PDB file of C-alpha atoms in Angstrom:
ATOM      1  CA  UNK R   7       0.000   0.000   0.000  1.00 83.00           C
ATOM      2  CA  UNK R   8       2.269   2.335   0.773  1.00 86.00           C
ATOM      3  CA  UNK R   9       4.386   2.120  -2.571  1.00 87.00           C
ATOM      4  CA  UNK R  10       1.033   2.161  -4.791  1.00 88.00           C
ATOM      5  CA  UNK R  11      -0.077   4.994  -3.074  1.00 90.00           C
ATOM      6  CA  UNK R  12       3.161   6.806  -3.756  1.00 91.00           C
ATOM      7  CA  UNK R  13       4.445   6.215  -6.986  1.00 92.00           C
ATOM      8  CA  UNK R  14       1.730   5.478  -9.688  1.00 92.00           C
ATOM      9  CA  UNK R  15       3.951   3.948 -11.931  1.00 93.00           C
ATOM     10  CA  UNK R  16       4.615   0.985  -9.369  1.00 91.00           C
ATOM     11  CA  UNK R  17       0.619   1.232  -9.033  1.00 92.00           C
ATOM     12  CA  UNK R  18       0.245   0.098 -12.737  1.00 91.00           C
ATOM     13  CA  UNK R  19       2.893  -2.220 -12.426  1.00 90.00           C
ATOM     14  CA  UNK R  20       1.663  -3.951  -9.417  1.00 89.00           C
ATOM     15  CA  UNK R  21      -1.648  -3.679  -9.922  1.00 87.00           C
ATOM     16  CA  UNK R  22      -1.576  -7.977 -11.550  1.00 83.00           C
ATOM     17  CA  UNK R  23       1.538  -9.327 -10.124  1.00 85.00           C
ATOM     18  CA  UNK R  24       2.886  -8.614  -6.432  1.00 83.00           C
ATOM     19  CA  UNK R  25       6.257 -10.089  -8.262  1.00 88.00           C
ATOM     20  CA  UNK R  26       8.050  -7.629 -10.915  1.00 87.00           C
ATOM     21  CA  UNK R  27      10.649  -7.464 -12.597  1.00 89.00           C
ATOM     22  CA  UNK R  28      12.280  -3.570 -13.120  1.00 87.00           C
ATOM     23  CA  UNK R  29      14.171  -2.548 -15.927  1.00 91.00           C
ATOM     24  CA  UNK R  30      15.860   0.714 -14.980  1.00 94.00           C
ATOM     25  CA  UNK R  31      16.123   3.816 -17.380  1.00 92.00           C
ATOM     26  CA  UNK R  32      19.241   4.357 -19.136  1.00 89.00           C
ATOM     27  CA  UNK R  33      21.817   6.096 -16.621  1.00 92.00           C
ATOM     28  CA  UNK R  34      19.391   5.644 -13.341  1.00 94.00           C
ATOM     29  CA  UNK R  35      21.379   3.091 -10.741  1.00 94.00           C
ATOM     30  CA  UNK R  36      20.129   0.766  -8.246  1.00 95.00           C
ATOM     31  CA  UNK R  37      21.110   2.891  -5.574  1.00 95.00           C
ATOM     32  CA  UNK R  38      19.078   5.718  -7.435  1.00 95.00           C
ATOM     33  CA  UNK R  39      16.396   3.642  -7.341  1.00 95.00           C
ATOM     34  CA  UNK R  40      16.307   1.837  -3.837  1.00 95.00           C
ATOM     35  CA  UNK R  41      16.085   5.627  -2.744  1.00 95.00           C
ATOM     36  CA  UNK R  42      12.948   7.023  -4.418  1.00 95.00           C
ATOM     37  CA  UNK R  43      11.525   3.450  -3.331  1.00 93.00           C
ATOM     38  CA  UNK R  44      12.660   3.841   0.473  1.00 94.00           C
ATOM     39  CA  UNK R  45      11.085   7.749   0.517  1.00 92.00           C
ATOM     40  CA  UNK R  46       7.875   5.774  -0.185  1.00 91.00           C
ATOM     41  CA  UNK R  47       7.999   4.075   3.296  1.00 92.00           C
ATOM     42  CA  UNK R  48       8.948   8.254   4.992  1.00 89.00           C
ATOM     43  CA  UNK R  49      12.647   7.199   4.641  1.00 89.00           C
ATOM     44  CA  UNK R  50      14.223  10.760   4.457  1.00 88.00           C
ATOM     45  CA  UNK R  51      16.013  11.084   1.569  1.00 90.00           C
ATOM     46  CA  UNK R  52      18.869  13.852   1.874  1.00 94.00           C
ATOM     47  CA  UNK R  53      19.445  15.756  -1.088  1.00 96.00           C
ATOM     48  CA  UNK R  54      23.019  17.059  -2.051  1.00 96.00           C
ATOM     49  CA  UNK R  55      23.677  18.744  -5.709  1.00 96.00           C
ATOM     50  CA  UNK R  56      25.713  15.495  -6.393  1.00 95.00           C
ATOM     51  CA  UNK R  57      22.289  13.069  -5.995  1.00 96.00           C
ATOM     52  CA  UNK R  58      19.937  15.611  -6.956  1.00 97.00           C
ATOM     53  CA  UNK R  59      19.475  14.938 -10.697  1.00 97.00           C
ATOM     54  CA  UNK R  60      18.981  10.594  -9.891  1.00 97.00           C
ATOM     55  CA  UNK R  61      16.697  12.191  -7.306  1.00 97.00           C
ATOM     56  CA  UNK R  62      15.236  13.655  -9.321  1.00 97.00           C
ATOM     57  CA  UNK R  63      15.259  11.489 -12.556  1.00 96.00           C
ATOM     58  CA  UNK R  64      13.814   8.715 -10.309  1.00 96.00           C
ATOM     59  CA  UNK R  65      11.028  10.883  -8.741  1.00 96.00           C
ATOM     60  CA  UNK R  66       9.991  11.632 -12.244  1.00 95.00           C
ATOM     61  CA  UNK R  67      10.062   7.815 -13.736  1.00 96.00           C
ATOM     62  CA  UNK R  68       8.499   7.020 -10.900  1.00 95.00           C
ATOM     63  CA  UNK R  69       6.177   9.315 -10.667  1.00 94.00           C
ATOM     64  CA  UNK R  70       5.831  10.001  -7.428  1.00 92.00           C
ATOM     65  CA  UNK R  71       4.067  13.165  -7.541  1.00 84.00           C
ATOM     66  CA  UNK R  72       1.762  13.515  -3.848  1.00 84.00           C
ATOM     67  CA  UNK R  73       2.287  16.476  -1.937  1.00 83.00           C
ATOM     68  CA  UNK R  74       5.023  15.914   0.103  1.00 84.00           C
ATOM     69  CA  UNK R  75       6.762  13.104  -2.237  1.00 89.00           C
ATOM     70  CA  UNK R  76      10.221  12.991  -3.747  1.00 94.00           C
ATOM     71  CA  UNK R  77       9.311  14.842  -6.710  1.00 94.00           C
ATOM     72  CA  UNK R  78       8.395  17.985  -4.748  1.00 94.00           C
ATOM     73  CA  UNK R  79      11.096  18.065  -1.955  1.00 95.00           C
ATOM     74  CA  UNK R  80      13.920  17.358  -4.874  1.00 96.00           C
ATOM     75  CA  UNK R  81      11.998  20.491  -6.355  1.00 96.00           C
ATOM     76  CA  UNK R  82      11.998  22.467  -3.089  1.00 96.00           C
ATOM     77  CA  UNK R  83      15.841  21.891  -2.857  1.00 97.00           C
ATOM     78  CA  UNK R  84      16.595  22.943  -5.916  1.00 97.00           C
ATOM     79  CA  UNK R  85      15.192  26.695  -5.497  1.00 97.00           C
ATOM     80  CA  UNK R  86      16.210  27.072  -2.013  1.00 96.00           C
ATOM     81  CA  UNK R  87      19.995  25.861  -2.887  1.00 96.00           C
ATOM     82  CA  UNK R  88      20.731  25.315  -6.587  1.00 96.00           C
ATOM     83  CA  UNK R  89      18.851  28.077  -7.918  1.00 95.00           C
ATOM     84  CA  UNK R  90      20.561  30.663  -5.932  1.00 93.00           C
ATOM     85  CA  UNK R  91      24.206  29.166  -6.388  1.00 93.00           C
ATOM     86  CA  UNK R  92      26.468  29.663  -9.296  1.00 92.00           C
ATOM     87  CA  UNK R  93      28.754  26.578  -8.155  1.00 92.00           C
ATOM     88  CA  UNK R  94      25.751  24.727  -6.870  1.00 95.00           C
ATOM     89  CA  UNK R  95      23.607  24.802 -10.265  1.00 95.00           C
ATOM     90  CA  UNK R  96      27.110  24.306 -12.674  1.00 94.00           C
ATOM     91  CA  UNK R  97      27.426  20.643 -10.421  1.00 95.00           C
ATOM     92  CA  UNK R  98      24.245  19.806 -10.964  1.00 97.00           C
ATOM     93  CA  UNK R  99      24.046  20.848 -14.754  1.00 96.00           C
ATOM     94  CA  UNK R 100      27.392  18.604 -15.107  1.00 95.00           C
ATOM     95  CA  UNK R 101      25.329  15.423 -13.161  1.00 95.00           C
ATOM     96  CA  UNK R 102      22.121  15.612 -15.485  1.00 96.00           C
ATOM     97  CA  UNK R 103      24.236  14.342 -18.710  1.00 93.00           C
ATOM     98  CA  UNK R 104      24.120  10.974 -17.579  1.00 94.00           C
ATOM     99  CA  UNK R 105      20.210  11.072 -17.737  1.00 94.00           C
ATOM    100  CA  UNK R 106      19.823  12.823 -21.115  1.00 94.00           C
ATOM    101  CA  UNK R 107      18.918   9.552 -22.926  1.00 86.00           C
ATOM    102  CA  UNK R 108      15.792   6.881 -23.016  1.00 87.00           C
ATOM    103  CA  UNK R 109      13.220   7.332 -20.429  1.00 91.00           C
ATOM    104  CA  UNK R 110      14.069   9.830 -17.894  1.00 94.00           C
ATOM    105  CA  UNK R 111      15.544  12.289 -20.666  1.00 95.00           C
ATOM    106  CA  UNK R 112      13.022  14.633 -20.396  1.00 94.00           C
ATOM    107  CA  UNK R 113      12.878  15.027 -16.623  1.00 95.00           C
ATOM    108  CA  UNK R 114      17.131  14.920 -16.972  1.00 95.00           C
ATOM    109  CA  UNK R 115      16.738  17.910 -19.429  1.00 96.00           C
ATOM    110  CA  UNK R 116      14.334  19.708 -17.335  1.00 95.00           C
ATOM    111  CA  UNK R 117      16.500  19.591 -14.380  1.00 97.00           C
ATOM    112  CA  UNK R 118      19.660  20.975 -16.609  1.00 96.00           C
ATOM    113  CA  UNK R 119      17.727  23.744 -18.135  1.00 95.00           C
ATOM    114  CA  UNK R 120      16.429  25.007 -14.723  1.00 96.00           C
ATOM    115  CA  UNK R 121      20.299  25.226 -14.401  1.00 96.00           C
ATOM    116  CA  UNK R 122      20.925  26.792 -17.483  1.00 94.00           C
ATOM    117  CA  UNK R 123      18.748  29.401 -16.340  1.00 93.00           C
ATOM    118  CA  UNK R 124      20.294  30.185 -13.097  1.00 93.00           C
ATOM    119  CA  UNK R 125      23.786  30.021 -14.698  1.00 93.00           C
ATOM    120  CA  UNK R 126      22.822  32.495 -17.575  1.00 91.00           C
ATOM    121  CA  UNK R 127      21.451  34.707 -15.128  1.00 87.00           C
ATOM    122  CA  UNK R 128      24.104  35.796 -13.010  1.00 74.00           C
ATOM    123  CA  UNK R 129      25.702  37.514 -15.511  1.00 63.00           C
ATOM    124  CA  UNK R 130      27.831  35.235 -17.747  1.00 52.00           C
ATOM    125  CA  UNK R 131      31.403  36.374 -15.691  1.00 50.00           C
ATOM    126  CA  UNK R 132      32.414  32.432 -16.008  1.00 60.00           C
ATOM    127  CA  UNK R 133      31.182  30.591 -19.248  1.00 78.00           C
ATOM    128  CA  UNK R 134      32.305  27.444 -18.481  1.00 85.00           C
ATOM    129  CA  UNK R 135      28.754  26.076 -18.295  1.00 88.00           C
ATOM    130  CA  UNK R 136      28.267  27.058 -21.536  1.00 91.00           C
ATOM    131  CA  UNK R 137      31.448  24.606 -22.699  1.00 92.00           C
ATOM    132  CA  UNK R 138      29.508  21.665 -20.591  1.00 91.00           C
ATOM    133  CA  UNK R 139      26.578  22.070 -22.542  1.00 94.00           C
ATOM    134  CA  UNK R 140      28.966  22.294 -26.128  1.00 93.00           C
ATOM    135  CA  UNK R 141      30.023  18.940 -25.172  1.00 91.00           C
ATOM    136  CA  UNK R 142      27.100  16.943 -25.332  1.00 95.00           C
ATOM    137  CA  UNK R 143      26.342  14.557 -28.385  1.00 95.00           C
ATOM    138  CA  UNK R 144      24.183  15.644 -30.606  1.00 96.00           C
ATOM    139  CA  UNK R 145      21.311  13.680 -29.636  1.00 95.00           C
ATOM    140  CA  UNK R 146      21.407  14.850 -26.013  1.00 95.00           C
ATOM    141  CA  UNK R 147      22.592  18.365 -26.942  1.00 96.00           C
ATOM    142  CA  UNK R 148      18.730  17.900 -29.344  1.00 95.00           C
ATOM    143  CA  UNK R 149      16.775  16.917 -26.034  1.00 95.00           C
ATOM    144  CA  UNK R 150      18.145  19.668 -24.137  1.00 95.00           C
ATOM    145  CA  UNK R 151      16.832  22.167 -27.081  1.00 95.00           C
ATOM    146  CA  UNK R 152      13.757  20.373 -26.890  1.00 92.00           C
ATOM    147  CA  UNK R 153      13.536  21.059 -23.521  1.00 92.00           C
ATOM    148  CA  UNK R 154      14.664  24.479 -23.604  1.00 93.00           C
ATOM    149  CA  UNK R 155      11.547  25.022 -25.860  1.00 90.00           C
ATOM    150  CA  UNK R 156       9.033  23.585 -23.965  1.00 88.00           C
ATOM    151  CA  UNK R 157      10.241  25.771 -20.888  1.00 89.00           C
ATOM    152  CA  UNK R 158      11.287  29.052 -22.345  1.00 86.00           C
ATOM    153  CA  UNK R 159       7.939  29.586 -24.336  1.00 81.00           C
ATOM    154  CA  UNK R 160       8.233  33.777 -24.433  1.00 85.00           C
ATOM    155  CA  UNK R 161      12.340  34.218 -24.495  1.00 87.00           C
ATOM    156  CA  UNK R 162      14.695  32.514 -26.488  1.00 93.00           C
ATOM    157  CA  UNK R 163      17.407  34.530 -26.046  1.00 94.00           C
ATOM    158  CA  UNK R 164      19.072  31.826 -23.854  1.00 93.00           C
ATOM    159  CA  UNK R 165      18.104  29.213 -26.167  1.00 94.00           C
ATOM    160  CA  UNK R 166      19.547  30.985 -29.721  1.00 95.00           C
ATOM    161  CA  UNK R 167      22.905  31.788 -27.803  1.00 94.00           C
ATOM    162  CA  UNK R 168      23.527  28.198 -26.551  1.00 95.00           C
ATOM    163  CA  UNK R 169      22.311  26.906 -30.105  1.00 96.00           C
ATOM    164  CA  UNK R 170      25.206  29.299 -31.718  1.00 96.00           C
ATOM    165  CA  UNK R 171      27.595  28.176 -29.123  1.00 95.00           C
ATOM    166  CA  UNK R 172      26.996  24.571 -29.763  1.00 97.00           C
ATOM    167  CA  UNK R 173      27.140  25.313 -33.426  1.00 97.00           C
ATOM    168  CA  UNK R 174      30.769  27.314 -33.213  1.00 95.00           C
ATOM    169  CA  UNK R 175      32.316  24.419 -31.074  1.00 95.00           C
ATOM    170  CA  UNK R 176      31.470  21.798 -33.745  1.00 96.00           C
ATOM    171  CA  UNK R 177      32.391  23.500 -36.847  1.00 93.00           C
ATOM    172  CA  UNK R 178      32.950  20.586 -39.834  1.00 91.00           C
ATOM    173  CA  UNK R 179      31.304  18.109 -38.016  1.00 94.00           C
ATOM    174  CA  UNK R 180      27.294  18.435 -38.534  1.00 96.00           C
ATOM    175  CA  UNK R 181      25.591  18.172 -41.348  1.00 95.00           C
ATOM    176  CA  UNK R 182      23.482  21.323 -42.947  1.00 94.00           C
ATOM    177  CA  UNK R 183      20.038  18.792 -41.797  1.00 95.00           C
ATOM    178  CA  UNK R 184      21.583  18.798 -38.002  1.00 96.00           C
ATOM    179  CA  UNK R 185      21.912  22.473 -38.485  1.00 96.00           C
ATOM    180  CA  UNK R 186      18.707  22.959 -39.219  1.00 95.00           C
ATOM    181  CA  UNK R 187      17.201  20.519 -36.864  1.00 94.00           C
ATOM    182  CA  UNK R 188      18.969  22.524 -34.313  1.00 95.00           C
ATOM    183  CA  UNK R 189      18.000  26.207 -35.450  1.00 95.00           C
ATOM    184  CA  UNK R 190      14.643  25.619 -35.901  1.00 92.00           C
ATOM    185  CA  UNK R 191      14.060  24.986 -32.019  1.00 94.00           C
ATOM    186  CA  UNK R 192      14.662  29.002 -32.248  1.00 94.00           C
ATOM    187  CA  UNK R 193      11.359  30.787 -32.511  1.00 92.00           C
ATOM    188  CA  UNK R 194      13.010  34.002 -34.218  1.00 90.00           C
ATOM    189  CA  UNK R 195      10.162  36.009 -33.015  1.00 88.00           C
ATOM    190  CA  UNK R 196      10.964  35.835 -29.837  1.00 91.00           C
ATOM    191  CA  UNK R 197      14.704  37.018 -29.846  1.00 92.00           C
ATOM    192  CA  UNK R 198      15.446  40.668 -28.363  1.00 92.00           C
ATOM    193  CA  UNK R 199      16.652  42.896 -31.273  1.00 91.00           C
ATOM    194  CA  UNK R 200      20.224  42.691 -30.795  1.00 93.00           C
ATOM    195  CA  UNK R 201      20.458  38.978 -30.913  1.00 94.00           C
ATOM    196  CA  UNK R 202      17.857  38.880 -34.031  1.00 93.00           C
ATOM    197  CA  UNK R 203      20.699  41.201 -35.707  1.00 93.00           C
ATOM    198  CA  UNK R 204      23.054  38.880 -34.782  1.00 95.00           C
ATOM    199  CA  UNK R 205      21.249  35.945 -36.441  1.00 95.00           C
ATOM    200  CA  UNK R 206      20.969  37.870 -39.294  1.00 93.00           C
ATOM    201  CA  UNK R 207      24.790  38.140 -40.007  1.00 94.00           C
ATOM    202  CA  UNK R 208      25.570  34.903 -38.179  1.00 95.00           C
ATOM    203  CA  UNK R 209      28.105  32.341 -40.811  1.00 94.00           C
ATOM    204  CA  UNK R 210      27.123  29.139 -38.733  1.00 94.00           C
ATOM    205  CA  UNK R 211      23.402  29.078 -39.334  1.00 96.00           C
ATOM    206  CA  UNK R 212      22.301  27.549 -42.493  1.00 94.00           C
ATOM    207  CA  UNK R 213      20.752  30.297 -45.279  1.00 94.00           C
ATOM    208  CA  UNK R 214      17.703  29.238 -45.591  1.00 93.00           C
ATOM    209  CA  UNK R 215      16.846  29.386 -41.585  1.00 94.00           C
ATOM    210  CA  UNK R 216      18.326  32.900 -42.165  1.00 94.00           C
ATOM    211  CA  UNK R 217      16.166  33.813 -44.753  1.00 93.00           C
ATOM    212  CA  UNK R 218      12.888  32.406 -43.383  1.00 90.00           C
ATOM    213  CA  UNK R 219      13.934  34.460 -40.485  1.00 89.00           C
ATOM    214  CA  UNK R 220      13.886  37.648 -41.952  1.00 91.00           C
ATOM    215  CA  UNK R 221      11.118  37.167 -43.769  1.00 89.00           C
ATOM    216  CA  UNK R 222       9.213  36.320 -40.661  1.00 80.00           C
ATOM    217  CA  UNK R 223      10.335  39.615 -39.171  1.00 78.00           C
ATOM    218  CA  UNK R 224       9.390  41.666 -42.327  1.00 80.00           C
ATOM    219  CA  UNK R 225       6.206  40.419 -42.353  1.00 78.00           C
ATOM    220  CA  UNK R 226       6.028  41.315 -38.575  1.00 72.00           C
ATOM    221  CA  UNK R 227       7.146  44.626 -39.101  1.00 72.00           C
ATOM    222  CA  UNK R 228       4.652  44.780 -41.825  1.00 67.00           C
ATOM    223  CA  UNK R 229       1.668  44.063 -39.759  1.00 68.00           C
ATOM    224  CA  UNK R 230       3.244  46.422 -37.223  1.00 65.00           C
TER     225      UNK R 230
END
């Protein structure tokens, strides 16, 4: 009872057999797991920016989404410590690449783009983060757009620059499709001015997401 009532993934599960066998997610360990299963049964869980992102990975596979679950505290921890620390946030972005693929991807990307967020906000005086986020493959550096998108819906300031930055770190190596399967994550319309005027003149996109990018804001301007 008290694991169905928790996590209502373990609900479906369980819910014919008592006896299961678990195939964990693609970078999730046992320990990871045995964790989010023991905070079922009020085992208190203590959160550190080196176990937050399997914390938080887990909670989301998991789902154990009640009120004072896993999913929530790992939440709570990350605003009241990551979220207001430089270091803090740049260790936890570093943890989340081991979650970026199969089936906790999207709550891995979540988590790093929360800490993209707090790293591009206090001012950009040490980059470094942005050189974590150049080194992904391109099918994790793909999910983190993806998830970039999904939580920056009115800015994508953040989103064009770490697109461009990913682009100028792998110069000969994608193809003009990658490219474009990377730019078009960028909603041109919601750039400020001076990074629109950047795209504009930018050598690393491909032309034709240039183009359609000024033709979008003509047309805008048009309306205007």
């Amino acid at each position: 009872d008290p694991i169905t009532s928790e996590s209502s993934y373990l609900k479906r599960q369980l819910s014919e057999c008592s006896d299961i066998a678990v195939d964990l997610p693609a970078g999730l360990t046992v320990d990871a797991f045995a964790d989010a299963v023991a905070s079922c049964y009020g085992a208190d869980l203590a959160l550190s920016p080196d176990n937050l992102a399997a914390a938080w990975a887990a909670a989301d596979w998991l789902e154990l989404t009640a009120e004072d679950g896993l999913a929530r505290r790992a939440e709570d921890y990350f605003f009241e410590e990551v979220a207001t620390d430089h270091g803090l946030a740049a260790a936890v972005l570093r943890s989340c690449a081991a979650f970026l693929g199969g089936e906790v991807a999207g709550a891995g990307a979540g988590l790093l783009v929360r800490c993209l967020e707090t790293l591009a906000a206090s001012g950009g005086a040490d980059s470094r983060w942005l050189e974590d986020v150049a080194a992904l493959p391109l099918e994790e550096f793909q999910v983190v757009v993806e998830g970039m998108r999904a939580r920056l819906a009115h800015d994508h300031d953040l989103m064009y620059t770490i697109v461009d930055h990913y682009l100028e770190n792998h110069k000969g190596k994608l193809t003009e499709e990658e490219k474009s399967r990377l730019c078009y994550n960028v909603n041109c319309a919601k750039l400020s001015h001076h990074l629109f005027m950047h795209l504009v003149q930018n050598p690393r996109l491909p032309l034709r997401f240039v183009v359609q990018a000024m033709l979008v804001e003509q047309l805008h301007s048009h309306h205007s």
